[in-house]
JSON list of C-alpha atoms and ligand atoms in Angstrom, two decimals:
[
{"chain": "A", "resi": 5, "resn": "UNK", "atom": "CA", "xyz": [-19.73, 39.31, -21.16]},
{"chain": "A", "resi": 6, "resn": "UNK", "atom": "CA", "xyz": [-18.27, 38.22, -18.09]},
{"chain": "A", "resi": 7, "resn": "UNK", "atom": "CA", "xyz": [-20.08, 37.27, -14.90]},
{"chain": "A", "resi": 8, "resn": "UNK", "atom": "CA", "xyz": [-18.91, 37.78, -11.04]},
{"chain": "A", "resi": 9, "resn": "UNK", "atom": "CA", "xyz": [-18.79, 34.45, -9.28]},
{"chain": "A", "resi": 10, "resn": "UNK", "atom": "CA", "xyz": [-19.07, 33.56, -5.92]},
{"chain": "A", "resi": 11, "resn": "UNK", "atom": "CA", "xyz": [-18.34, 30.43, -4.01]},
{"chain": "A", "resi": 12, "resn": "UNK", "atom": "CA", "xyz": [-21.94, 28.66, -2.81]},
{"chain": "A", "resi": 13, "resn": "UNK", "atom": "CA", "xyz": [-19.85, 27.05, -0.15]},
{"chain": "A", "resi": 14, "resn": "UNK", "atom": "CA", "xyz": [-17.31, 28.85, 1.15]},
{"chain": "A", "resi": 15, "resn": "UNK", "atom": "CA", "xyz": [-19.68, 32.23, 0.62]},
{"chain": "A", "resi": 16, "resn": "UNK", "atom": "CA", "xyz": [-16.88, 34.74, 0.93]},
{"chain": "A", "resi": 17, "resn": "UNK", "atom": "CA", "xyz": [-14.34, 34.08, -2.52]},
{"chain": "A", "resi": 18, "resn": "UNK", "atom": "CA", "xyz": [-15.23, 36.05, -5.11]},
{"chain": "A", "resi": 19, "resn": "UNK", "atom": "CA", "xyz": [-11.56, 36.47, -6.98]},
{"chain": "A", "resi": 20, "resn": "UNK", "atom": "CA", "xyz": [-9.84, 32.86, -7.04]},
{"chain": "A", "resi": 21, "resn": "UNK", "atom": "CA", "xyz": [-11.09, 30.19, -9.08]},
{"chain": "A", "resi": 22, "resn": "UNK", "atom": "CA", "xyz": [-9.77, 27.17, -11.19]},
{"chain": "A", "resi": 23, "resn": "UNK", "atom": "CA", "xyz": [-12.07, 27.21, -14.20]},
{"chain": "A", "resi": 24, "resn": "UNK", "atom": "CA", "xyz": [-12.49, 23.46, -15.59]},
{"chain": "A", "resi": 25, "resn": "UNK", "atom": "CA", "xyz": [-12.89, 23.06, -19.52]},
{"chain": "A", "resi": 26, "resn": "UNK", "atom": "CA", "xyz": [-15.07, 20.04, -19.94]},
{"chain": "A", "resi": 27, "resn": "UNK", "atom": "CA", "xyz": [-13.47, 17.98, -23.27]},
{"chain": "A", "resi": 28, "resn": "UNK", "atom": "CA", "xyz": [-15.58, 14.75, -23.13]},
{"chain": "A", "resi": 29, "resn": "UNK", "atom": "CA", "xyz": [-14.17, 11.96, -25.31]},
{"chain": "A", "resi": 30, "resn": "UNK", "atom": "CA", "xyz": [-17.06, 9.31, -26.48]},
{"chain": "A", "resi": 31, "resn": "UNK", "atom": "CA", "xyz": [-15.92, 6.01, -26.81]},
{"chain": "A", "resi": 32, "resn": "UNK", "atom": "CA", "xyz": [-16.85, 2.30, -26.65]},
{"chain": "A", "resi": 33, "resn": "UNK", "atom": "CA", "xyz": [-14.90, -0.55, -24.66]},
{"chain": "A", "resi": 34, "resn": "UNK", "atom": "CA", "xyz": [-14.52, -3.56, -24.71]},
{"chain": "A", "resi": 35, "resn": "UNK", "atom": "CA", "xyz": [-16.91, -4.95, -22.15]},
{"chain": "A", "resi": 36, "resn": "UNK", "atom": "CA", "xyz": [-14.26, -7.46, -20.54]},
{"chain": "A", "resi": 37, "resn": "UNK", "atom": "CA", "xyz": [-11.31, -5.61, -21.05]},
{"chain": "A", "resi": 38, "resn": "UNK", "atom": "CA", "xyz": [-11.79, -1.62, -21.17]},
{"chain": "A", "resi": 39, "resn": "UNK", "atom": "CA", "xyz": [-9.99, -1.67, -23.79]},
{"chain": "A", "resi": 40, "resn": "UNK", "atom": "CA", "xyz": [-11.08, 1.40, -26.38]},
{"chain": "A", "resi": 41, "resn": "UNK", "atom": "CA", "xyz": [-12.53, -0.42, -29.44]},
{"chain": "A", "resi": 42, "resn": "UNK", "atom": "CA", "xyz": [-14.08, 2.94, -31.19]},
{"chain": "A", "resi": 43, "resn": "UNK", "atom": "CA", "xyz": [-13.46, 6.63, -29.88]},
{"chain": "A", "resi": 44, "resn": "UNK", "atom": "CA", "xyz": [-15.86, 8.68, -31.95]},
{"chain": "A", "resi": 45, "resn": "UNK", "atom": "CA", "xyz": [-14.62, 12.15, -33.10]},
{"chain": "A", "resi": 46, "resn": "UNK", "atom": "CA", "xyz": [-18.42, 13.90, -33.77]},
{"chain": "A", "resi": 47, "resn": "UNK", "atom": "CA", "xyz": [-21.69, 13.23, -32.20]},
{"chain": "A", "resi": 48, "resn": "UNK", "atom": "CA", "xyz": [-22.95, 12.35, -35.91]},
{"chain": "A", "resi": 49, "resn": "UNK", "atom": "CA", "xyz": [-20.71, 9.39, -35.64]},
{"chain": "A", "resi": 50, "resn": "UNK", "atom": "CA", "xyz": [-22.25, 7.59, -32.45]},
{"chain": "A", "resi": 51, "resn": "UNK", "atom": "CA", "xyz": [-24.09, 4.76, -32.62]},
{"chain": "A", "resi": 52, "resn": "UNK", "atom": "CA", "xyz": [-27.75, 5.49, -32.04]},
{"chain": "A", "resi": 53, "resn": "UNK", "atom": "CA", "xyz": [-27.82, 4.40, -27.90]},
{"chain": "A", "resi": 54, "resn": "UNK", "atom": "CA", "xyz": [-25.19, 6.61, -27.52]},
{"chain": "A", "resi": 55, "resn": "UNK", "atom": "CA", "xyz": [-26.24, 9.30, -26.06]},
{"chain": "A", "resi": 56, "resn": "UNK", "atom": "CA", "xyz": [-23.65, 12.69, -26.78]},
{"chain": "A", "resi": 57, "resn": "UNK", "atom": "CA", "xyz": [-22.24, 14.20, -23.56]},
{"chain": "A", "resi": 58, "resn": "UNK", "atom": "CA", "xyz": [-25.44, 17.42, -22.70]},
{"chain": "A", "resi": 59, "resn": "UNK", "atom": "CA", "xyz": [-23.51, 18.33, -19.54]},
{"chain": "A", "resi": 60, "resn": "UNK", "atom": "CA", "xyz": [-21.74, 21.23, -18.66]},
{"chain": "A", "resi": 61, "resn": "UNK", "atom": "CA", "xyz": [-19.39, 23.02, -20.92]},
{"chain": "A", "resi": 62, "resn": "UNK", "atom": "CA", "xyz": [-17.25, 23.88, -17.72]},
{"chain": "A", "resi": 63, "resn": "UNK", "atom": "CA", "xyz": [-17.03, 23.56, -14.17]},
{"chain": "A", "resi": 64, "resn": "UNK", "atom": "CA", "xyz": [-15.30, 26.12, -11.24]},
{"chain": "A", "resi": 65, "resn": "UNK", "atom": "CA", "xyz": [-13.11, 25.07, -8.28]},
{"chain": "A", "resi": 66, "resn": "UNK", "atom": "CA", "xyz": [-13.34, 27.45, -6.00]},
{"chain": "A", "resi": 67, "resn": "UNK", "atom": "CA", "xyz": [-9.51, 28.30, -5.17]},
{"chain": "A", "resi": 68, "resn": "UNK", "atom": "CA", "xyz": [-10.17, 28.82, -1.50]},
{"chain": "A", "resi": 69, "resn": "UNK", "atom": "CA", "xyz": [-12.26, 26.23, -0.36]},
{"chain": "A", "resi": 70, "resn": "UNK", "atom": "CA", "xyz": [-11.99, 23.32, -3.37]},
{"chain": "A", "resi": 71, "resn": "UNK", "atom": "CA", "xyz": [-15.44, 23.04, -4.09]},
{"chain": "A", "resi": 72, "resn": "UNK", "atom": "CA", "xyz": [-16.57, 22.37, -7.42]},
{"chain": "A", "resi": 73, "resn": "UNK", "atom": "CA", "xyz": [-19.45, 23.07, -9.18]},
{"chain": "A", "resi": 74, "resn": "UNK", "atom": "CA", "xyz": [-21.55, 24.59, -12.44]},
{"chain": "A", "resi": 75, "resn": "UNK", "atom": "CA", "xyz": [-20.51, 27.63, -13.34]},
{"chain": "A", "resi": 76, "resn": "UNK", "atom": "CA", "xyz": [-24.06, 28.87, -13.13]},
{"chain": "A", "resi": 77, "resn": "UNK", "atom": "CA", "xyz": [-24.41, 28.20, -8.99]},
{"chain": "A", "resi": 78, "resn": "UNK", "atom": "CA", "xyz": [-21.52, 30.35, -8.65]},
{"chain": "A", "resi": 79, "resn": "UNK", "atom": "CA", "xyz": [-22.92, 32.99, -10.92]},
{"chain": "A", "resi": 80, "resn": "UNK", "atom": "CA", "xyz": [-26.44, 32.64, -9.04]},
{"chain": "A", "resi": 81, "resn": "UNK", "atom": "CA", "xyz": [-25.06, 33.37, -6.35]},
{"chain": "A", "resi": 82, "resn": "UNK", "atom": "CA", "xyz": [-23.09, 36.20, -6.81]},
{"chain": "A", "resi": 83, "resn": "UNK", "atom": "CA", "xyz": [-26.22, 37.85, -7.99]},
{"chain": "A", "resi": 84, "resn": "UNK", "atom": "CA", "xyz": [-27.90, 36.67, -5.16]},
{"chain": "A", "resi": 85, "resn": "UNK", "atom": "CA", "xyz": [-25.34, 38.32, -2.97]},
{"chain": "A", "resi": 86, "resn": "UNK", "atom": "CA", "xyz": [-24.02, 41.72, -5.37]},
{"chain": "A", "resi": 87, "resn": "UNK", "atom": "CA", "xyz": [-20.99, 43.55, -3.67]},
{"chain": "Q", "resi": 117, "resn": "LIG", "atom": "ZN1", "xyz": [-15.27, 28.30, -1.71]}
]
Protein backbone atom coordinates (compact mmCIF):
# COMPACT_ATOMS: atom_id res chain seq x y z
CA UNK A 1 0.00 0.00 0.00
CA UNK A 2 1.48 3.18 -0.65
CA UNK A 3 1.50 6.21 1.62
CA UNK A 4 1.37 10.15 0.64
CA UNK A 5 4.39 11.92 2.03
CA UNK A 6 4.97 15.25 2.90
CA UNK A 7 8.06 17.22 3.66
CA UNK A 8 8.16 18.12 7.75
CA UNK A 9 10.39 20.94 6.71
CA UNK A 10 9.74 22.45 3.76
CA UNK A 11 5.70 21.72 4.49
CA UNK A 12 4.55 22.25 0.94
CA UNK A 13 6.32 19.02 -1.37
CA UNK A 14 4.25 16.37 -1.55
CA UNK A 15 5.43 14.81 -5.20
CA UNK A 16 9.43 14.90 -5.29
CA UNK A 17 11.42 12.76 -3.21
CA UNK A 18 14.79 10.77 -3.32
CA UNK A 19 13.92 7.59 -1.48
CA UNK A 20 17.22 6.17 0.34
CA UNK A 21 17.56 2.22 0.58
CA UNK A 22 19.43 1.63 3.76
CA UNK A 23 22.09 -1.55 2.91
CA UNK A 24 24.17 -1.58 6.16
CA UNK A 25 27.37 -3.64 5.85
CA UNK A 26 28.64 -5.03 9.49
CA UNK A 27 32.13 -5.26 9.77
CA UNK A 28 35.12 -5.18 12.15
CA UNK A 29 38.45 -3.03 11.70
CA UNK A 30 41.36 -3.05 12.58
CA UNK A 31 41.55 -0.68 15.52
CA UNK A 32 44.87 1.15 14.25
CA UNK A 33 44.41 0.87 10.78
CA UNK A 34 40.57 0.71 9.57
CA UNK A 35 41.44 -1.76 7.76
CA UNK A 36 38.29 -4.43 7.30
CA UNK A 37 39.47 -7.59 9.14
CA UNK A 38 35.84 -9.47 9.04
CA UNK A 39 32.68 -8.13 7.06
CA UNK A 40 29.90 -10.38 8.24
CA UNK A 41 27.28 -11.44 5.61
CA UNK A 42 24.16 -12.42 8.29
CA UNK A 43 23.38 -11.12 11.65
CA UNK A 44 23.79 -14.92 12.88
CA UNK A 45 27.40 -14.47 12.08
CA UNK A 46 28.30 -11.41 14.46
CA UNK A 47 30.14 -11.73 17.28
CA UNK A 48 27.95 -11.45 20.35
CA UNK A 49 28.77 -7.34 21.17
CA UNK A 50 27.82 -6.74 17.90
CA UNK A 51 24.88 -5.38 17.86
CA UNK A 52 22.87 -5.89 14.06
CA UNK A 53 21.96 -2.56 12.41
CA UNK A 54 17.69 -1.97 14.05
CA UNK A 55 17.53 1.33 12.16
CA UNK A 56 15.59 2.35 9.43
CA UNK A 57 14.99 0.29 6.39
CA UNK A 58 14.97 3.65 4.34
CA UNK A 59 15.22 7.21 4.52
CA UNK A 60 13.49 10.27 2.13
CA UNK A 61 15.24 13.40 0.79
CA UNK A 62 12.90 15.65 0.20
CA UNK A 63 13.66 16.79 -3.57
CA UNK A 64 12.78 20.39 -2.92
CA UNK A 65 14.25 21.37 0.13
CA UNK A 66 17.12 18.39 0.85
CA UNK A 67 15.99 17.39 4.05
CA UNK A 68 16.26 13.98 5.10
CA UNK A 69 14.51 11.98 7.30
CA UNK A 70 12.38 8.56 8.34
CA UNK A 71 10.06 7.74 6.09
CA UNK A 72 7.47 7.66 8.82
CA UNK A 73 7.79 11.75 9.72
CA UNK A 74 7.00 12.33 6.24
CA UNK A 75 4.10 9.95 6.26
CA UNK A 76 2.92 11.53 9.74
CA UNK A 77 2.72 14.33 8.39
CA UNK A 78 0.95 14.02 5.40
CA UNK A 79 -1.79 12.59 7.48
CA UNK A 80 -1.49 15.27 9.71
CA UNK A 81 -2.03 17.67 6.87
CA UNK A 82 -4.51 15.37 4.10
CA UNK A 83 -4.99 17.31 0.72
ZN1 LIG B 1 11.18 19.77 1.91
Amino acid sequence: MANAYLCPNCKTNRTRFNIIDQVPQSVKLDPATGSVVNQYNSNEELDPFHIPYNGASKLIQCAACGVVGEEETFIKRAQNNPL
